[in-house]
Short mmCIF file of C-alpha atoms in Angstrom, two decimals:
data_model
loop_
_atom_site.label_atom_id
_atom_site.label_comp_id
_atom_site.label_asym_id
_atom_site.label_seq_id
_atom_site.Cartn_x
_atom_site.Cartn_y
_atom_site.Cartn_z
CA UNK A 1 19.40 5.35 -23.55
CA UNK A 2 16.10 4.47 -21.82
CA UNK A 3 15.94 6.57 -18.18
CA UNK A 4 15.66 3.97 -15.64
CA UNK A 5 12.60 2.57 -14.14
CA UNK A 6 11.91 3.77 -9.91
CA UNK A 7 11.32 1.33 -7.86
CA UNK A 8 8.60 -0.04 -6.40
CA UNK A 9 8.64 0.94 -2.32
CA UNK A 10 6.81 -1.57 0.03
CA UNK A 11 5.65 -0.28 3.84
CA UNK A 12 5.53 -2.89 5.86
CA UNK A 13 4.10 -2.86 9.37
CA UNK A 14 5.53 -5.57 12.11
CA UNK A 15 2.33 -7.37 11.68
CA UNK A 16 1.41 -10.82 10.17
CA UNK A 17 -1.27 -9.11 7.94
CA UNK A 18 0.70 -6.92 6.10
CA UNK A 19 3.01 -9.74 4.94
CA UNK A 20 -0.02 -11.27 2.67
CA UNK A 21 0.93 -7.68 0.76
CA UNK A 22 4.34 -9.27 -0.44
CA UNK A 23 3.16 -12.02 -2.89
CA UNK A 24 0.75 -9.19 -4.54
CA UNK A 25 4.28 -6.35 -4.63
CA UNK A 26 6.05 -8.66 -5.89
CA UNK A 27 3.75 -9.79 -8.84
CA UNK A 28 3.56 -6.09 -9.50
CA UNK A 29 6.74 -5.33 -9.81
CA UNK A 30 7.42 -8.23 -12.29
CA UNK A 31 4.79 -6.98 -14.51
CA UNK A 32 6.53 -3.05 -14.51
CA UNK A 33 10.13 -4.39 -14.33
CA UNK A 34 10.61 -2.33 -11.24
CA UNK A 35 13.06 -3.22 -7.75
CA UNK A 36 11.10 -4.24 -5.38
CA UNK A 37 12.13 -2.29 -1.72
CA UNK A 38 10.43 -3.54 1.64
CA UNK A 39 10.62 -0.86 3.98
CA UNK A 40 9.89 -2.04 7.87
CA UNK A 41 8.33 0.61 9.75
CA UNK A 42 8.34 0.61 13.06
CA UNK A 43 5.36 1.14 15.53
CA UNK A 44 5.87 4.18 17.53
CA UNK A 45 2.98 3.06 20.05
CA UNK A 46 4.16 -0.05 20.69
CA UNK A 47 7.84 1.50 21.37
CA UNK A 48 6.11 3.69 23.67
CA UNK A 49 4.47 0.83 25.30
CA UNK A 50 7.40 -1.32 25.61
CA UNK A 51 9.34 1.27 27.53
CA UNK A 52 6.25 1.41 30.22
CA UNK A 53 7.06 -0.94 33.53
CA UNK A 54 3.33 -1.81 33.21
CA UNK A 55 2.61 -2.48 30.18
CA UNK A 56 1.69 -6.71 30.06
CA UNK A 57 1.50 -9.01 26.82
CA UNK A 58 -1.95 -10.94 26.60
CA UNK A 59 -0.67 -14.21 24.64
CA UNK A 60 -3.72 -15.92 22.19
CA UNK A 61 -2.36 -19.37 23.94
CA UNK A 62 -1.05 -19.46 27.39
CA UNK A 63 -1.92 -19.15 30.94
CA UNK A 64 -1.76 -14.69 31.03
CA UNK A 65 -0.67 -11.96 30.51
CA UNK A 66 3.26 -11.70 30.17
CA UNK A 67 5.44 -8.97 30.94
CA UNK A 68 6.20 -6.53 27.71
CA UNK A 69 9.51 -4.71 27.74
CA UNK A 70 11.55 -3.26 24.87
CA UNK A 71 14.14 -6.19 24.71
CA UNK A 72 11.37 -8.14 24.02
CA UNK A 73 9.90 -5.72 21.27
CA UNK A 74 13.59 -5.78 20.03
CA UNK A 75 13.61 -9.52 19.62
CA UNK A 76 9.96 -9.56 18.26
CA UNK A 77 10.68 -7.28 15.42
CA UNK A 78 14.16 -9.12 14.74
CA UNK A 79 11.95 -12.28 14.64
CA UNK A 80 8.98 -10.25 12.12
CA UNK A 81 12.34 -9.26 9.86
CA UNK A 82 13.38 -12.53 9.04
CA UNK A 83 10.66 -13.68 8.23
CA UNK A 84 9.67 -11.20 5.62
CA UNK A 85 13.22 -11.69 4.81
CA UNK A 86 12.32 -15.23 4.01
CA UNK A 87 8.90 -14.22 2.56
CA UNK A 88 10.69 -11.60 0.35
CA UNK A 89 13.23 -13.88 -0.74
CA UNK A 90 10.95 -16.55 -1.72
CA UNK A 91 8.25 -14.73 -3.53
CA UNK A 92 10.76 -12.75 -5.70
CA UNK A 93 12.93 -15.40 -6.91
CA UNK A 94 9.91 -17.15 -8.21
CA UNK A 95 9.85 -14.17 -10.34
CA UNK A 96 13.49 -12.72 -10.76
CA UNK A 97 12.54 -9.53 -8.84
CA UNK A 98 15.33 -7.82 -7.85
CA UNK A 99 14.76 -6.85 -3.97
CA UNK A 100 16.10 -5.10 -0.43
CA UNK A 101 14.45 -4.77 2.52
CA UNK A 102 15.51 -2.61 5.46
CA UNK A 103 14.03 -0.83 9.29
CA UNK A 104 13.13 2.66 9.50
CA UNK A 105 12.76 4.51 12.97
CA UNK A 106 9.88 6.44 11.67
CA UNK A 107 7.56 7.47 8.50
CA UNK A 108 9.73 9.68 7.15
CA UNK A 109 11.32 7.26 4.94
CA UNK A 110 8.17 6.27 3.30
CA UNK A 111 7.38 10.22 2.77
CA UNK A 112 10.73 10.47 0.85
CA UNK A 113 11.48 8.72 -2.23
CA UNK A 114 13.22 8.95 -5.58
CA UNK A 115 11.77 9.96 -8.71
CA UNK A 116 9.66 7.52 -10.48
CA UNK A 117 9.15 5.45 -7.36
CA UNK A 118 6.36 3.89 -6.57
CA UNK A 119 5.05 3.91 -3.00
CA UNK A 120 2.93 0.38 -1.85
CA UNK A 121 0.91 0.77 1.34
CA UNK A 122 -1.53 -1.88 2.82
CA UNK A 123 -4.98 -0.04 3.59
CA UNK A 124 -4.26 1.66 6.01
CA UNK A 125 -1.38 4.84 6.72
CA UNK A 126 1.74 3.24 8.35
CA UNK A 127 2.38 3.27 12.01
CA UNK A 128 2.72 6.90 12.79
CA UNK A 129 1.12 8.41 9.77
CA UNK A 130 3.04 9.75 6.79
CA UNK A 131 5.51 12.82 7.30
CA UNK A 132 4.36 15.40 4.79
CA UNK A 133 2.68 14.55 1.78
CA UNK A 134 4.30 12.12 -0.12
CA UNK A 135 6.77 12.75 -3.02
CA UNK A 136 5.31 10.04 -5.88
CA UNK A 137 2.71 8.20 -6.78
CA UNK A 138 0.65 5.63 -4.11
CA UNK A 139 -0.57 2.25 -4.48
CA UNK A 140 -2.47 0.43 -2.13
CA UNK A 141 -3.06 -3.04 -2.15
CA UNK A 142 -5.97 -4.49 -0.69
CA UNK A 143 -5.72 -8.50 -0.50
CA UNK A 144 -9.48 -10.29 -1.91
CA UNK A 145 -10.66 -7.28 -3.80
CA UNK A 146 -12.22 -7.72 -7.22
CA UNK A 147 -10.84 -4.36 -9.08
CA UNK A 148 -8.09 -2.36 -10.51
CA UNK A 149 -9.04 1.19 -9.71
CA UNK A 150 -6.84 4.53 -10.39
CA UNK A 151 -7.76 7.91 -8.68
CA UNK A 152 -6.84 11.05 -10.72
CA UNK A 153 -7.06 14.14 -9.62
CA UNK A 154 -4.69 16.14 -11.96
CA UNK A 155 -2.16 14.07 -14.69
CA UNK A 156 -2.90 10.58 -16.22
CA UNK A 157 0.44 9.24 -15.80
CA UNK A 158 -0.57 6.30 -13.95
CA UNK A 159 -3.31 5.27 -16.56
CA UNK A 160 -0.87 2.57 -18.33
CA UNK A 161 0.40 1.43 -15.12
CA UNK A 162 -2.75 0.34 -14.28
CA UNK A 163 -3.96 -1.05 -17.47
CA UNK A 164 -1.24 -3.12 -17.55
CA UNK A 165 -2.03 -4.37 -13.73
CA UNK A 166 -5.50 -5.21 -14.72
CA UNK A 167 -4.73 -6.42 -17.39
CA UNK A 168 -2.36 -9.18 -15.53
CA UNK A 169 -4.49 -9.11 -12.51
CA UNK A 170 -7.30 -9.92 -14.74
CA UNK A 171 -9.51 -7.48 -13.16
CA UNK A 172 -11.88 -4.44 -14.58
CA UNK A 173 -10.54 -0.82 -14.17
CA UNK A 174 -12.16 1.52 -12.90
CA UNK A 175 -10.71 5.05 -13.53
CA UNK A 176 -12.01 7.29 -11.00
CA UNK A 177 -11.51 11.17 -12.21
CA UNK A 178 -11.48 13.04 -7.94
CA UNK A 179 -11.60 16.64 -7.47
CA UNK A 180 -10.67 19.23 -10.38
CA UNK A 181 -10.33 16.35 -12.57
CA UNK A 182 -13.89 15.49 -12.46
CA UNK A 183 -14.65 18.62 -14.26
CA UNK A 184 -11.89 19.03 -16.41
CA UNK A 185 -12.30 15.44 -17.78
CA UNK A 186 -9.39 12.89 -19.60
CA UNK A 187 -8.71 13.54 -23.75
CA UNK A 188 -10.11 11.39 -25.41
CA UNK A 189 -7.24 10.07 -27.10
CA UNK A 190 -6.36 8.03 -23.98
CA UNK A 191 -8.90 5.72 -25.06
CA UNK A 192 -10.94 4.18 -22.24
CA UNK A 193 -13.07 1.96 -23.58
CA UNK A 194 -12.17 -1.30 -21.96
CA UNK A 195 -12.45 0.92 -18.23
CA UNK A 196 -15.41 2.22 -16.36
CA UNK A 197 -15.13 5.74 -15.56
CA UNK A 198 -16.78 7.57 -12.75
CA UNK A 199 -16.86 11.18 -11.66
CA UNK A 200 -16.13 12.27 -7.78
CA UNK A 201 -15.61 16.09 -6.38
CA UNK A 202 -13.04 16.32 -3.80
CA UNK A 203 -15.19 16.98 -1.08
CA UNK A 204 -17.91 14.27 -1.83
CA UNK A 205 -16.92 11.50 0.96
CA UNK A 206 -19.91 9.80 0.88
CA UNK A 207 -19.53 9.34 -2.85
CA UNK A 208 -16.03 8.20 -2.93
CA UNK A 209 -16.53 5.38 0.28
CA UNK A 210 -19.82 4.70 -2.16
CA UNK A 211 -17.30 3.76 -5.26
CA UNK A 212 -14.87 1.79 -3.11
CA UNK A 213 -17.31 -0.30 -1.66
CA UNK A 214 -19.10 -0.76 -5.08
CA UNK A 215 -15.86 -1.70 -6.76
CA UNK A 216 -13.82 -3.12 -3.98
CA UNK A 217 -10.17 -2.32 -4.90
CA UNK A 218 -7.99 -5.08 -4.76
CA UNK A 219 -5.52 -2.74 -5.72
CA UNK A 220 -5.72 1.41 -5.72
CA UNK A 221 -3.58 3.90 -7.91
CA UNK A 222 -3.48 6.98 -6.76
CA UNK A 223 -1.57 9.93 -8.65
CA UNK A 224 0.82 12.58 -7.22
CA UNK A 225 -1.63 15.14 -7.47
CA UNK A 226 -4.19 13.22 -5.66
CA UNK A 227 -2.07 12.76 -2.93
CA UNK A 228 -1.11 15.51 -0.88
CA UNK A 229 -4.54 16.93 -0.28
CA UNK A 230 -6.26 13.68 0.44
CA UNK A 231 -4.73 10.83 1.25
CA UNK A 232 -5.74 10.53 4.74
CA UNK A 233 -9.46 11.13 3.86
CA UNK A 234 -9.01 8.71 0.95
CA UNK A 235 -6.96 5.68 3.21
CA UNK A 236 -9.37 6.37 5.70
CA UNK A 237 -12.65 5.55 3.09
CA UNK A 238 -10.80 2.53 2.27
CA UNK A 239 -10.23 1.23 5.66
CA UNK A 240 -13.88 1.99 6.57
CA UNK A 241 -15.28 -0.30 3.54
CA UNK A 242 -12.42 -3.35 3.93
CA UNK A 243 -14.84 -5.74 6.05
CA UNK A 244 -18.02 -4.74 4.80
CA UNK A 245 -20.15 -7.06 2.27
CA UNK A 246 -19.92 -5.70 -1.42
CA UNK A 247 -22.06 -6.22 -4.46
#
């Protein structure tokens, strides 16, 4: 009997931007037959803020600033639920992805998952960080990129996951061999003929926010091994390329 397939875990922050990450989730997990899990994490800064007696709401239409308190963050974020709810619904009958979505306090839950998940992020680290390195493999999705590209640092077991997103995306992949890996190199029975691959040691920022903004993700891979050590500095390249001109 076949072992069964993780699932794939989306963060979501309470913010209308991250929601344009669901129609791109949910096309992935279609293509690798994977649950599709939207995880709501909450802001602890705006939680903070909300519990402040001076802490005003500056509307984009109205006549001011509005008082902020935390039933009104309470009925925001019941509001932001249903309507990825609805968005989640929607998107993943279109493709018969199975699908849950549920609230967690804090980070943690995004730091703990099951074997052979899959964890989604948008480009940048949820509200409050991650808590401890994470337990499987990261994906980020970047909406209006123009690449598939997969970071190894140690194992290749992402490399057909990611040929097979390209490969449905329609986009190049780039295979991007970080750290130890750069050195040590992939067999060459993986065959990568149809993907560009490019070199990076781990402590070579400049050259890794060089690659991103060359190839301008659309969506990241980014193995176990890669993870612990570097996320933040990774996320963090990402984010600083997202709104600058590429080509």
């Amino acid at each position: 009997m076949a072992e069964p397939r993780g699932r794939l875990l989306v963060a979501l922050e309470p913010a209308e931007d991250s929601l344009a990450l669901i129609e791109t989730a949910t096309r992935l997990a279609a293509a690798l037959e994977r649950e599709l899990v939207g995880l709501l994490v909450a802001d602890p800064g705006l939680e903070a803020a909300a519990a402040l007696p001076f802490t005003r709401l500056q509307p984009l239409r109205g006549l001011g600033p509005a008082p902020f308190d935390r039933p009104d963050l309470e009925r925001a974020l019941r509001a932001f639920l249903r309507l990825a709810e609805r968005r989640l619904a929607a998107a993943c009958a279109r493709r018969s992805v199975r699908w849950s979505l549920t609230v967690a306090a804090d980070a943690s839950a995004v730091s703990s998952l099951r074997e052979g998940d899959l964890l989604v992020l948008g480009p940048r680290i949820p509200p409050g960080g991650l808590a401890g390195p994470p337990t499987s493999p990261i994906v980020v999705l970047r909406p209006g990129g123009r690449s598939v590209l997969l970071v190894l640092a140690g194992g290749d077991g992402l490399l057909e996951v990611a040929r097979l997103t390209a490969a449905r995306e329609g986009l190049p992949l780039v295979v991007v061999l970080w750290g130890a890996a750069a050195s040590h190199g992939l067999p060459p029975e993986l065959g990568l003929r149809s993907a560009e691959v490019v070199r990076v040691s781990a402590s070579d920022t400049i050259g890794l926010r060089a690659v991103l903004r060359r190839h301008a993700p659309a969506i990241l891979f980014l193995d176990a091994c890669a993870a612990a050590p570097g996320l933040s500095s990774l996320l963090a390249a990402l984010h600083s390329t997202a709104d600058r001109p590429t080509g």
